[in-house]
Coordinates of C-alpha atoms in Angstrom, one line a residue:
X1 CA -24.2 79.1 -41.1
X2 CA -22.4 78.4 -44.4
X3 CA -22.6 80.7 -47.4
X4 CA -24.7 79.7 -50.4
X5 CA -22.8 77.0 -52.2
X6 CA -25.1 74.4 -54.0
X7 CA -28.3 75.2 -55.8
X8 CA -30.3 74.2 -58.9
X9 CA -30.8 77.1 -61.4
X10 CA -33.2 75.3 -63.7
X11 CA -34.5 71.9 -64.8
X12 CA -35.5 71.4 -68.5
X13 CA -37.3 68.1 -69.4
X14 CA -38.4 66.5 -72.7
X15 CA -40.4 63.3 -72.8
X16 CA -40.0 62.8 -69.1
X17 CA -43.0 61.0 -67.5
X18 CA -46.0 63.4 -67.9
X19 CA -43.9 66.2 -69.3
X20 CA -43.7 66.4 -73.1
X21 CA -41.5 69.6 -72.9
X22 CA -41.2 71.9 -69.9
X23 CA -38.8 74.1 -68.0
X24 CA -38.6 75.0 -64.4
X25 CA -36.5 78.2 -64.3
X26 CA -35.2 79.2 -60.8
X27 CA -32.8 81.8 -61.9
X28 CA -33.0 85.2 -60.2
X29 CA -31.2 87.5 -62.7
X30 CA -27.7 88.5 -61.6
X31 CA -28.4 87.2 -58.1
X32 CA -28.0 83.6 -59.2
X33 CA -30.6 81.0 -58.2
X34 CA -33.6 81.6 -55.8
X35 CA -33.1 80.2 -52.3
X36 CA -36.8 79.2 -51.8
X37 CA -39.1 77.7 -54.4
X38 CA -42.7 76.5 -53.9
X39 CA -44.3 74.6 -56.8
X40 CA -48.1 74.5 -57.0
X41 CA -50.5 72.6 -59.4
X42 CA -53.6 70.5 -59.3
X43 CA -53.4 66.8 -58.5
X44 CA -51.7 64.9 -61.3
X45 CA -50.1 68.0 -62.8
X46 CA -46.6 66.7 -62.4
X47 CA -45.3 68.2 -59.1
X48 CA -44.0 64.8 -57.9
X49 CA -42.6 64.1 -61.4
X50 CA -40.5 67.2 -61.1
X51 CA -39.1 65.9 -57.7
X52 CA -38.4 62.5 -59.4
X53 CA -36.3 64.2 -62.0
X54 CA -34.0 65.4 -59.3
X55 CA -34.1 62.0 -57.6
X56 CA -33.2 60.3 -60.9
X57 CA -30.0 62.5 -61.2
X58 CA -29.1 61.7 -57.6
X59 CA -29.7 58.0 -58.2
X60 CA -27.7 58.0 -61.5
X61 CA -24.5 59.0 -59.8
X62 CA -25.0 56.2 -57.2
X63 CA -25.8 53.5 -59.9
X64 CA -22.8 51.3 -59.1
X65 CA -23.8 51.2 -55.5
X66 CA -27.3 50.4 -56.5
X67 CA -26.0 47.4 -58.4
X68 CA -24.3 46.1 -55.2
X69 CA -27.6 46.6 -53.3
X70 CA -29.4 44.6 -56.0
X71 CA -26.9 41.8 -55.6
X72 CA -27.4 41.8 -51.9
X73 CA -31.2 41.5 -52.3
X74 CA -30.8 38.6 -54.7
X75 CA -28.5 36.9 -52.3
X76 CA -31.0 37.3 -49.5
X77 CA -33.8 36.0 -51.7
X78 CA -31.9 32.7 -52.1
X79 CA -31.9 32.3 -48.3
X80 CA -35.5 33.1 -47.6
X81 CA -38.7 33.5 -49.6
X82 CA -40.0 37.0 -50.1
X83 CA -43.4 38.1 -51.3
X84 CA -43.2 38.9 -55.1
X85 CA -44.6 42.4 -54.7
X86 CA -42.0 43.2 -51.9
X87 CA -39.2 41.8 -54.0
X88 CA -40.2 43.8 -57.1
X89 CA -40.4 47.0 -55.0
X90 CA -36.9 46.4 -53.6
X91 CA -35.4 45.6 -57.0
X92 CA -37.0 48.6 -58.7
X93 CA -35.6 51.0 -56.2
X94 CA -32.1 49.5 -56.5
X95 CA -32.0 49.1 -60.2
X96 CA -31.0 52.3 -62.1
X97 CA -32.1 50.8 -65.5
X98 CA -35.6 50.0 -64.2
X99 CA -35.8 53.3 -62.4
X100 CA -34.8 55.1 -65.6
X101 CA -37.2 53.1 -67.7
X102 CA -40.1 54.2 -65.5
X103 CA -39.1 57.8 -66.0
X104 CA -39.8 57.7 -69.7
X105 CA -43.0 59.1 -71.2
X106 CA -45.4 56.2 -71.7
X107 CA -46.0 55.2 -75.4
X108 CA -43.3 57.5 -76.6
X109 CA -40.5 56.2 -78.9
X110 CA -38.5 59.4 -78.8
X111 CA -35.6 59.6 -76.3
X112 CA -35.9 61.4 -72.9
X113 CA -33.7 64.4 -72.2
X114 CA -33.2 66.3 -69.0
X115 CA -30.9 69.3 -68.6
X116 CA -30.0 70.4 -65.1
X117 CA -28.7 73.9 -64.5
X118 CA -26.7 74.3 -61.2
X119 CA -24.5 76.7 -59.3
X120 CA -21.7 75.5 -57.0
X121 CA -19.3 77.7 -55.1
X122 CA -20.4 80.7 -57.3
X123 CA -19.8 78.9 -60.6
X124 CA -22.7 78.1 -62.9
X125 CA -22.9 75.1 -65.2
X126 CA -25.3 72.5 -66.7
X127 CA -25.5 68.8 -67.0
X128 CA -27.5 66.9 -69.7
X129 CA -28.5 63.3 -69.9
X130 CA -30.4 61.7 -72.7
X131 CA -31.7 58.1 -72.5
X132 CA -34.0 55.5 -74.1
X133 CA -33.3 51.9 -73.1
X134 CA -29.8 53.0 -72.2
X135 CA -28.0 56.3 -71.8
X136 CA -27.4 57.9 -75.2
X137 CA -25.9 61.3 -74.5
X138 CA -24.2 63.0 -71.6
X139 CA -22.6 66.4 -71.3
X140 CA -21.1 68.4 -68.4
X141 CA -20.5 72.2 -68.9
X142 CA -18.8 73.8 -65.9
X143 CA -15.9 75.6 -64.4
X144 CA -12.5 74.4 -65.7
X145 CA -10.2 76.4 -63.5
X146 CA -10.1 79.8 -65.1
X147 CA -13.2 79.9 -67.2
X148 CA -16.3 77.8 -68.0
X149 CA -16.4 75.3 -70.7
X150 CA -17.4 71.7 -71.7
X151 CA -15.6 69.3 -69.4
X152 CA -16.8 66.3 -71.4
X153 CA -19.5 65.1 -73.8
X154 CA -20.4 61.6 -74.8
X155 CA -22.8 61.1 -77.7
X156 CA -24.1 57.7 -78.9
X157 CA -27.3 59.1 -80.6
X158 CA -25.9 58.8 -84.1
X159 CA -24.3 56.1 -86.1
X160 CA -20.8 57.1 -84.9
X161 CA -19.9 57.2 -81.2
X162 CA -18.3 60.4 -80.1
X163 CA -16.4 61.1 -76.9
X164 CA -14.8 64.5 -76.2
X165 CA -12.9 65.6 -73.2
X166 CA -11.6 69.0 -72.1
X167 CA -7.8 69.1 -72.2
X168 CA -8.0 70.1 -68.5
X169 CA -10.1 67.2 -67.4
X170 CA -7.2 64.8 -66.9
X171 CA -3.8 65.7 -65.5
X172 CA -2.0 62.9 -67.4
X173 CA -2.7 60.6 -70.3
X174 CA -2.7 57.5 -68.2
X175 CA -5.8 58.7 -66.3
X176 CA -7.6 59.5 -69.6
X177 CA -6.9 56.0 -71.0
X178 CA -8.2 54.4 -67.9
X179 CA -11.4 56.4 -68.0
X180 CA -11.9 55.6 -71.7
X181 CA -11.6 51.9 -70.8
X182 CA -14.2 52.3 -68.0
X183 CA -16.5 54.1 -70.5
X184 CA -16.2 51.2 -73.0
X185 CA -17.2 48.7 -70.2
X186 CA -19.9 50.6 -68.4
X187 CA -21.2 53.7 -70.2
X188 CA -24.8 53.3 -71.4
X189 CA -25.8 51.4 -68.3
X190 CA -24.0 54.0 -66.1
X191 CA -23.1 57.6 -66.7
X192 CA -19.6 59.1 -66.7
X193 CA -20.5 61.0 -63.5
X194 CA -21.2 57.7 -61.8
X195 CA -17.9 56.3 -63.2
X196 CA -16.0 59.3 -61.7
X197 CA -17.8 58.7 -58.4
X198 CA -16.8 55.0 -58.5
X199 CA -13.2 56.0 -59.1
X200 CA -13.2 58.2 -56.0
X201 CA -15.0 55.5 -53.9
X202 CA -12.4 52.9 -54.9
X203 CA -9.2 55.0 -54.8
X204 CA -7.6 57.4 -52.3
X205 CA -8.0 61.1 -52.4
X206 CA -4.4 61.7 -53.3
X207 CA -4.7 59.6 -56.5
X208 CA -7.9 61.5 -57.5
X209 CA -6.3 64.9 -57.0
X210 CA -3.2 63.8 -58.9
X211 CA -5.1 62.6 -61.9
X212 CA -8.4 64.5 -62.4
X213 CA -9.7 68.0 -62.5
X214 CA -11.3 68.3 -59.1
X215 CA -14.1 70.6 -60.4
X216 CA -15.8 67.5 -62.0
X217 CA -16.5 66.4 -58.5
X218 CA -18.4 69.6 -57.5
X219 CA -21.7 68.4 -58.9
X220 CA -21.2 64.9 -57.5
X221 CA -20.7 66.4 -54.0
X222 CA -23.7 68.7 -54.5
X223 CA -25.9 65.7 -55.2
X224 CA -24.4 63.7 -52.4
X225 CA -25.4 66.4 -50.0
X226 CA -28.9 67.1 -51.5
X227 CA -31.8 65.9 -49.4
X228 CA -34.7 64.6 -51.5
X229 CA -38.0 63.6 -49.9
X230 CA -40.0 62.0 -52.7
X231 CA -43.5 60.7 -51.6
X232 CA -43.9 58.7 -54.8
X233 CA -41.3 57.2 -57.1
X234 CA -42.2 55.7 -60.5
X235 CA -41.5 52.2 -59.1
X236 CA -42.8 52.3 -55.6
X237 CA -45.3 53.9 -53.3
X238 CA -42.9 55.8 -51.0
X239 CA -39.3 56.8 -50.8
X240 CA -37.1 59.0 -48.8
X241 CA -33.7 59.7 -50.3
X242 CA -32.1 61.9 -47.6
X243 CA -28.7 63.4 -47.5
X244 CA -27.1 63.9 -44.0
X245 CA -25.2 67.1 -43.6
X246 CA -22.5 66.4 -41.0
X247 CA -23.4 69.3 -38.7
X248 CA -27.0 68.0 -38.1
X249 CA -28.2 65.2 -35.9
X250 CA -29.3 62.1 -37.8
X251 CA -32.2 61.6 -35.5
X252 CA -33.8 64.5 -33.7
X253 CA -36.1 62.3 -31.6
X254 CA -33.7 60.0 -29.8
X255 CA -30.4 58.3 -30.4
X256 CA -26.7 58.6 -29.4
X257 CA -23.7 60.7 -30.2
X258 CA -20.1 60.8 -29.2
X259 CA -19.4 63.0 -26.2
X260 CA -17.3 65.2 -28.5
X261 CA -20.4 65.9 -30.6
X262 CA -22.5 67.2 -27.7
X263 CA -22.5 70.6 -29.4
X264 CA -24.7 69.1 -32.1
X265 CA -27.2 68.1 -29.5
X266 CA -27.3 71.5 -27.9
X267 CA -27.6 73.3 -31.3
X268 CA -30.5 71.0 -32.3
X269 CA -32.2 71.5 -28.9
X270 CA -32.1 75.3 -29.3
X271 CA -33.6 75.1 -32.8
X272 CA -36.4 72.7 -31.8
X273 CA -37.2 74.6 -28.6
X274 CA -37.3 78.0 -30.3
X275 CA -39.7 76.6 -33.0
X276 CA -42.1 74.6 -30.9
X277 CA -42.5 77.1 -28.1
X278 CA -43.3 79.8 -30.6
X279 CA -45.6 77.7 -32.9
X280 CA -47.6 75.9 -30.1
X281 CA -49.2 77.9 -27.3
X282 CA -49.4 74.9 -25.0
X283 CA -45.7 73.8 -25.4
X284 CA -43.6 75.5 -22.7
X285 CA -40.3 73.8 -23.3
X286 CA -38.6 71.1 -25.4
X287 CA -35.4 69.5 -24.2
X288 CA -33.1 66.4 -24.5
X289 CA -32.8 64.1 -21.5
X290 CA -29.2 62.9 -21.5
X291 CA -27.5 59.8 -20.2
X292 CA -23.7 59.3 -20.4
X293 CA -22.2 55.9 -21.0
X294 CA -18.4 55.8 -21.4
X295 CA -17.7 58.0 -24.5
X296 CA -21.3 57.9 -25.8
X297 CA -24.1 60.3 -24.9
X298 CA -27.7 58.8 -25.1
X299 CA -30.4 61.4 -25.7
X300 CA -34.2 61.4 -25.9
X301 CA -36.5 64.4 -26.7
X302 CA -39.1 65.5 -24.1
X303 CA -41.8 68.2 -24.1
X304 CA -43.1 70.3 -21.2
X305 CA -46.8 70.9 -22.2
X306 CA -49.7 72.6 -20.6
X307 CA -52.4 69.9 -20.1
X308 CA -55.5 70.5 -18.0
X309 CA -54.1 73.6 -16.3
X310 CA -50.8 71.9 -15.4
X311 CA -47.4 71.7 -17.1
X312 CA -46.7 68.1 -17.7
X313 CA -43.6 66.3 -19.1
X314 CA -44.2 63.8 -21.8
X315 CA -41.9 62.0 -24.3
X316 CA -42.0 63.6 -27.7
X317 CA -42.8 60.1 -29.1
X318 CA -46.3 60.4 -27.5
X319 CA -47.1 63.6 -29.4
X320 CA -49.6 63.6 -32.3
X321 CA -48.6 62.3 -35.7
X322 CA -48.8 65.8 -37.1
X323 CA -46.5 67.2 -34.5
X324 CA -44.0 64.4 -35.0
X325 CA -44.2 65.0 -38.8
X326 CA -43.2 68.6 -38.1
X327 CA -40.0 67.4 -36.4
X328 CA -39.2 65.3 -39.5
X329 CA -39.7 68.4 -41.7
X330 CA -37.4 70.4 -39.4
X331 CA -34.7 67.7 -39.6
X332 CA -34.9 67.8 -43.4
X333 CA -35.0 71.6 -43.8
X334 CA -32.0 72.1 -41.6
X335 CA -29.9 71.1 -44.5
X336 CA -31.0 74.2 -46.4
X337 CA -29.5 76.2 -43.5
X338 CA -26.1 74.5 -44.1
X339 CA -25.6 75.6 -47.8
X340 CA -27.1 72.5 -49.4
X341 CA -30.3 71.8 -51.5
X342 CA -33.4 70.3 -50.0
X343 CA -36.2 69.1 -52.2
X344 CA -39.4 68.1 -50.4
X345 CA -42.5 66.7 -52.2
X346 CA -46.0 67.3 -50.7
X347 CA -44.5 69.0 -47.6
X348 CA -48.0 69.8 -46.4
X349 CA -49.1 66.2 -46.1
X350 CA -50.9 65.8 -42.8
X351 CA -50.1 69.3 -41.4
X352 CA -52.5 72.1 -40.8
X353 CA -52.1 74.8 -43.4
X354 CA -51.5 77.7 -41.0
X355 CA -49.0 75.7 -39.0
X356 CA -46.9 74.8 -42.1
X357 CA -47.2 78.4 -43.2
X358 CA -45.7 79.6 -39.9
X359 CA -42.9 76.9 -40.1
X360 CA -41.8 77.9 -43.5
X361 CA -42.0 81.7 -42.9
X362 CA -39.9 81.4 -39.8
X363 CA -37.2 79.5 -41.8
X364 CA -37.0 81.2 -45.2
X365 CA -34.8 84.1 -44.1
X366 CA -32.2 81.6 -42.6
X367 CA -31.8 79.5 -45.8
X368 CA -28.2 79.6 -47.1
X369 CA -28.6 76.7 -49.5
X370 CA -31.8 76.1 -51.4
X371 CA -35.3 74.8 -50.4
X372 CA -37.6 73.5 -53.1
X373 CA -41.1 72.2 -52.1
X374 CA -44.2 71.1 -53.8
X375 CA -47.4 72.0 -51.9
X376 CA -51.1 72.8 -52.0
X377 CA -50.8 75.3 -49.1
X378 CA -52.4 78.5 -50.4
X379 CA -52.0 80.5 -47.2
X380 CA -48.3 81.0 -48.1
X381 CA -49.3 82.9 -51.2
X382 CA -50.3 85.8 -49.0
X383 CA -46.9 86.4 -47.5
X384 CA -44.0 84.8 -49.5
X385 CA -42.3 86.6 -52.4
X386 CA -44.3 85.9 -55.6
X387 CA -40.9 85.3 -57.3
X388 CA -40.6 82.1 -55.3
X389 CA -44.0 80.7 -56.4
X390 CA -44.3 78.5 -59.5
X391 CA -47.5 77.1 -61.1
X392 CA -47.8 74.0 -63.3
X393 CA -50.7 74.5 -65.8
X394 CA -52.2 71.8 -67.9
X395 CA -54.1 72.5 -71.1
X396 CA -56.9 70.3 -72.6
X397 CA -54.3 68.5 -74.7
X398 CA -52.2 67.5 -71.7
X399 CA -49.4 70.0 -72.5
X400 CA -47.9 71.6 -69.4
X401 CA -46.3 75.0 -68.8
X402 CA -44.5 76.2 -65.7
X403 CA -44.7 79.9 -64.9
X404 CA -43.4 81.9 -62.0
X405 CA -46.2 83.9 -60.3
X406 CA -44.4 87.2 -61.0
X407 CA -44.9 86.6 -64.7
X408 CA -48.7 87.2 -64.4
X409 CA -49.5 90.8 -65.2
X410 CA -52.7 90.9 -63.1
X411 CA -50.8 90.9 -59.8
X412 CA -50.6 94.3 -58.3
X413 CA -49.7 95.5 -54.8
X414 CA -53.3 95.7 -53.6
X415 CA -54.3 92.2 -55.0
X416 CA -54.3 89.1 -52.8
X417 CA -52.4 86.3 -54.8
X418 CA -54.1 83.6 -52.7
X419 CA -57.6 84.7 -53.6
X420 CA -56.6 85.2 -57.3
X421 CA -55.1 81.7 -57.4
X422 CA -58.2 80.1 -55.8
X423 CA -60.4 81.8 -58.3
X424 CA -58.4 80.1 -61.1
X425 CA -57.0 83.4 -62.5
X426 CA -53.5 81.8 -62.8
X427 CA -54.5 78.2 -63.5
X428 CA -53.0 75.4 -61.6
X429 CA -56.2 74.6 -59.7
X430 CA -58.8 71.8 -60.4
X431 CA -61.9 73.2 -62.1
X432 CA -64.5 70.5 -62.5
X433 CA -68.2 70.3 -63.1
X434 CA -70.5 69.1 -60.3
X435 CA -70.6 65.4 -60.1
X436 CA -73.9 63.8 -61.1
X437 CA -74.5 61.7 -58.0
X438 CA -78.1 60.9 -59.1
X439 CA -76.7 59.3 -62.3
X440 CA -74.1 57.3 -60.3
X441 CA -76.8 56.1 -57.9
X442 CA -79.0 55.1 -60.8
X443 CA -76.2 53.1 -62.3
X444 CA -75.6 51.4 -58.9
X445 CA -79.3 50.5 -58.7
X446 CA -79.2 48.9 -62.2
X447 CA -76.2 46.8 -61.2
X448 CA -77.9 45.7 -58.0
X449 CA -81.0 44.8 -60.1
X450 CA -78.9 42.7 -62.4

């Protein structure tokens, strides 16, 4: 496994969706960032909105690619008629301007600001983006080669436009002039990070190394590798934005790999077998059936399962939806074992609480990157380190505060954090009066009488 390389240290938001002003602080003193983070809160508290803040950063660096995808969609529309709702969903997910707009706090004229703290290869830094109808301010503070400093800052919030570069950002004046020209054409609709990514996508690696400080690409690479499972985006009902670490199979259920990559198959098989045979009493073995065709290896996952007193072999595709969902989670979480960041929204959706608890507990010690989840699973509170648990609390004015569980003085060694949480001692749980069903039924009777 790789050493820790890429992690978020904090996320600070202002006027972002349902957050007026809030900070998620994942720093762990001199140890850097925490490897495992679980975010709790009542429904509607903003757990998914936090995940969307990470997704927005990821999408912002891919904004040029998103423009190309939009053009492809519009071209396809000319050839065939698509339902309006489907068309709007596609366009909203490929349009960075629309996506960014939906991330703004509703009925708020002030600009939105997000600050992301991060740690890459042992170096800490932060990235700030401010936007309204367009990007207004962008700043990257990170390692410059010998020390940390501001790599660049672009500020269009005042009457005068201001662009400042570190004297180490460019290796020659020609490269700086070219980037300034790109900024004049694209910045506002796109960020400078996305412009740097566009440069690397369009030009060879030798050119990039000869002209730019390579540390500016650290955060781009971090976000490229980050896996984000976001159940709800501001513009659509469902989204999965998943990175694909190169040392993990793209599909754990079935597919094909080159013969030279058979080691990936064997590694995945071992991980899946170890987990399922330990987590399920009736599963005795899990394995890949292989077929060789020229230089390609076809594979399909099977399970040996005790059914009716006999071990029977069945395709994994015939397992329950919950069991298959576990496989999807394992595929996603494997990235956290490879030194990258995994962000998973509502990870407990459709899975028994105790099973998910066992899944995560068995994996936490092997995380070399970072795993951030949102969840309602309270059983984990009995066993995970309270320094890994964060609660989103909402007051009667709709203001929100995020606190790590270790900041609550009531927790002592003999207390059970799960019971304390369920009693509402930390907040972050729905506390409502009993519904007046008699009143509701009376209203229905009145309507029927009308």
